[in-house]
Amino acid sequence: MTATPSPDSRPGSRPEARREPRRATTLAERKRQLVADELTEAALQALAQKGFDAVTVDEIATAAGVSKRTFFRYFASKEDVVVQFLAGMGADIRDALAARPAAERPSQALRHAVWVPLGQCADHGERALRVVRLILRTPALHARFLERQAAWRDDLAAELAHRLGLDAGTELYPRLAAAMALDAFDAVLHRWSADGCAEDPAALTDRAFAVVAPALDARAGRDA
């Protein structure tokens, strides 16, 4: 369930700008990203196992094999690790939507997009589940999660508007559709992370999108 912080995850970034070719990364940048990934993984696992308040930055740095000073070159605090992780998750959803076929129905495209982070959770099983529970059950982290979701909604709305040739500033559909897709995503996370839940995340995602698909595809049906 590792998502790397993305410089393109700013709220309201333009879809056209995101489509510009990315420059090749340098060796130094790749090394820096590797350290950031190792710190993120060490932090998330330590926080999930011991609880947010019980883990120190020193412990995270030691687990990642770096100094405390190195930690603060990458993150402002242990909370910032989670915030950047969530930013990367949102960028993954947005980029996955942008990569879907243009003719695909909105419900299908959005279902595939939100499945990217959910699929990563499913692949990592119990380890990812602990991280999800940490975020949803720690008030400070859950508040940041909700903040990031608002940014995700703006990016998804902009991407949907681009796909459908709509004006995101005046049309209601893109923002409403993005909100419905993220509500489905949120419902899956809450259900999957509930104590005693043994349901498959893919099946939960299918069920959630079966509920919202008629509304998501209403415009597609009207334009057909």
XYZ file of C-alpha atoms in Angstrom:
224
model
C 0.000 0.000 0.000
C 2.839 2.360 -0.786
C 1.961 5.538 -2.646
C 4.738 7.985 -3.381
C 4.232 11.719 -2.821
C 3.505 13.403 -6.147
C 4.318 16.997 -7.091
C 1.238 16.958 -9.361
C -1.217 16.327 -6.514
C -2.057 19.973 -5.887
C -5.777 20.776 -5.701
C -7.104 22.293 -8.889
C -4.119 21.455 -11.086
C -5.063 21.604 -14.748
C -5.518 18.301 -16.629
C -3.802 19.788 -19.674
C -0.672 20.500 -17.667
C -0.614 16.960 -16.308
C -0.458 15.573 -19.831
C 2.856 17.247 -20.635
C 5.715 14.718 -20.955
C 7.599 14.262 -17.714
C 11.329 14.897 -17.813
C 13.605 11.989 -17.002
C 14.501 11.738 -13.324
C 18.123 11.982 -12.288
C 19.981 9.396 -10.219
C 19.942 11.766 -7.242
C 16.171 12.170 -7.541
C 15.677 8.415 -7.715
C 17.805 7.940 -4.607
C 15.857 10.644 -2.816
C 12.571 8.980 -3.759
C 13.880 5.636 -2.519
C 14.696 7.123 0.888
C 11.275 8.804 1.013
C 9.586 5.493 0.200
C 11.556 3.668 2.901
C 10.696 6.324 5.476
C 7.032 6.216 4.489
C 6.857 2.437 4.774
C 8.678 2.412 8.124
C 6.473 5.174 9.509
C 3.169 3.697 8.382
C 3.963 0.258 9.761
C 5.258 1.582 13.095
C 2.292 3.915 13.519
C -0.171 1.183 12.577
C 1.337 -1.341 14.985
C 1.871 0.897 18.024
C -0.560 3.764 17.531
C 0.065 7.307 16.366
C 0.891 8.817 19.765
C 3.188 5.966 20.843
C 5.706 6.288 17.999
C 8.504 8.862 17.891
C 10.353 10.271 14.915
C 13.516 8.662 16.319
C 11.875 5.229 16.102
C 10.766 5.820 12.523
C 14.222 6.983 11.473
C 15.876 3.994 13.159
C 13.471 1.563 11.487
C 14.280 3.119 8.096
C 18.025 3.059 8.777
C 18.515 6.827 8.615
C 19.180 9.634 11.062
C 16.542 11.851 12.628
C 18.088 14.745 10.715
C 17.541 12.863 7.447
C 13.897 12.247 8.378
C 13.309 15.987 8.704
C 14.803 16.614 5.269
C 11.842 14.690 3.852
C 8.985 15.255 6.283
C 8.010 18.028 8.682
C 6.513 15.586 11.189
C 5.212 12.039 11.494
C 1.763 13.381 10.558
C 3.284 14.805 7.386
C 4.285 11.275 6.350
C 0.621 10.298 6.271
C -0.408 13.529 4.533
C 2.091 12.981 1.711
C 1.074 9.330 1.471
C -2.541 10.418 0.990
C -1.491 12.997 -1.610
C 0.178 10.237 -3.593
C -2.927 8.078 -3.320
C -5.070 10.867 -4.745
C -2.646 11.376 -7.620
C -2.873 7.658 -8.408
C -6.682 7.871 -8.647
C -6.561 10.942 -10.864
C -3.916 9.500 -13.170
C -5.793 6.204 -13.437
C -8.942 8.055 -14.511
C -6.974 10.005 -17.113
C -5.671 6.725 -18.549
C -9.100 5.114 -19.015
C -10.587 4.839 -22.557
C -12.419 7.998 -23.565
C -15.582 6.101 -24.555
C -15.854 4.214 -21.258
C -18.919 4.940 -19.142
C -18.204 7.219 -16.159
C -19.120 4.544 -13.602
C -16.670 2.083 -15.142
C -13.855 4.607 -15.500
C -14.270 5.844 -11.938
C -14.564 2.329 -10.544
C -11.262 1.392 -12.187
C -9.654 4.612 -10.955
C -10.540 4.219 -7.278
C -9.607 0.542 -7.435
C -5.939 1.490 -7.913
C -5.336 2.337 -4.211
C -7.935 -0.192 -3.059
C -6.196 -2.889 -5.070
C -2.892 -1.941 -3.454
C -4.572 -2.347 -0.073
C -5.933 -5.745 -1.049
C -2.518 -6.867 -2.302
C -0.881 -6.010 1.021
C -3.600 -7.614 3.125
C -3.273 -7.271 6.878
C -0.427 -4.743 6.695
C -2.526 -2.368 4.608
C -5.570 -2.978 6.768
C -3.653 -1.782 9.829
C -2.731 1.424 8.004
C -6.333 2.021 6.908
C -7.549 1.537 10.476
C -4.836 3.883 11.744
C -5.994 6.661 9.410
C -9.718 6.160 9.974
C -9.482 5.713 13.759
C -6.958 8.435 14.631
C -8.905 11.729 14.772
C -6.005 13.927 13.626
C -5.201 11.641 10.698
C -8.838 11.154 9.733
C -9.242 14.931 9.597
C -6.290 15.151 7.207
C -7.745 12.291 5.170
C -10.961 14.268 4.720
C -8.957 17.342 3.716
C -7.105 15.347 1.076
C -10.347 13.866 -0.234
C -11.588 17.386 -0.913
C -8.484 17.945 -3.050
C -9.014 14.597 -4.799
C -12.587 15.626 -5.616
C -11.406 18.817 -7.286
C -8.853 16.924 -9.386
C -11.318 14.188 -10.355
C -13.953 16.774 -11.260
C -11.449 18.561 -13.506
C -10.473 15.282 -15.165
C -14.104 14.256 -15.696
C -14.904 17.646 -17.196
C -11.970 17.265 -19.576
C -13.074 13.757 -20.608
C -16.647 14.844 -21.256
C -15.948 18.249 -22.773
C -17.667 20.073 -19.923
C -16.871 23.258 -18.043
C -15.983 22.233 -14.482
C -16.696 25.774 -13.324
C -20.324 25.866 -14.471
C -21.503 22.259 -14.877
C -22.697 20.405 -11.768
C -22.077 16.893 -13.067
C -18.255 16.646 -12.776
C -18.143 17.674 -9.122
C -21.159 15.575 -8.150
C -19.809 12.519 -9.970
C -16.380 12.889 -8.369
C -17.994 13.186 -4.943
C -20.097 10.050 -5.514
C -17.062 8.038 -6.605
C -15.090 9.120 -3.548
C -18.059 8.402 -1.275
C -18.076 4.875 -2.701
C -14.320 4.639 -2.072
C -14.798 5.845 1.507
C -17.645 3.389 2.128
C -15.480 0.490 0.951
C -12.614 1.504 3.243
C -14.908 1.823 6.266
C -16.610 -1.507 5.627
C -13.380 -3.375 4.876
C -11.663 -1.991 7.994
C -14.561 -2.829 10.326
C -13.761 -5.379 13.020
C -14.732 -8.872 11.930
C -15.247 -7.966 8.273
C -14.091 -10.765 5.972
C -15.459 -9.330 2.723
C -13.283 -9.038 -0.347
C -12.367 -5.410 -1.224
C -13.040 -6.032 -4.926
C -16.528 -7.346 -4.175
C -17.176 -4.394 -1.864
C -16.060 -2.003 -4.591
C -18.378 -3.654 -7.110
C -21.289 -3.371 -4.671
C -20.571 0.270 -3.915
C -20.403 1.243 -7.579
C -23.536 -0.742 -8.367
C -25.317 1.699 -6.043
C -23.936 4.888 -7.605
C -23.605 3.735 -11.239
C -27.130 4.794 -12.341
C -26.489 8.371 -11.231
C -22.935 8.415 -12.609
C -24.107 7.171 -16.004
C -27.284 9.266 -16.227
C -25.522 11.878 -18.327
C -23.975 9.216 -20.574
C -27.425 7.777 -21.163
C -28.841 11.199 -21.957
C -26.051 11.943 -24.428
C -26.264 8.526 -26.126
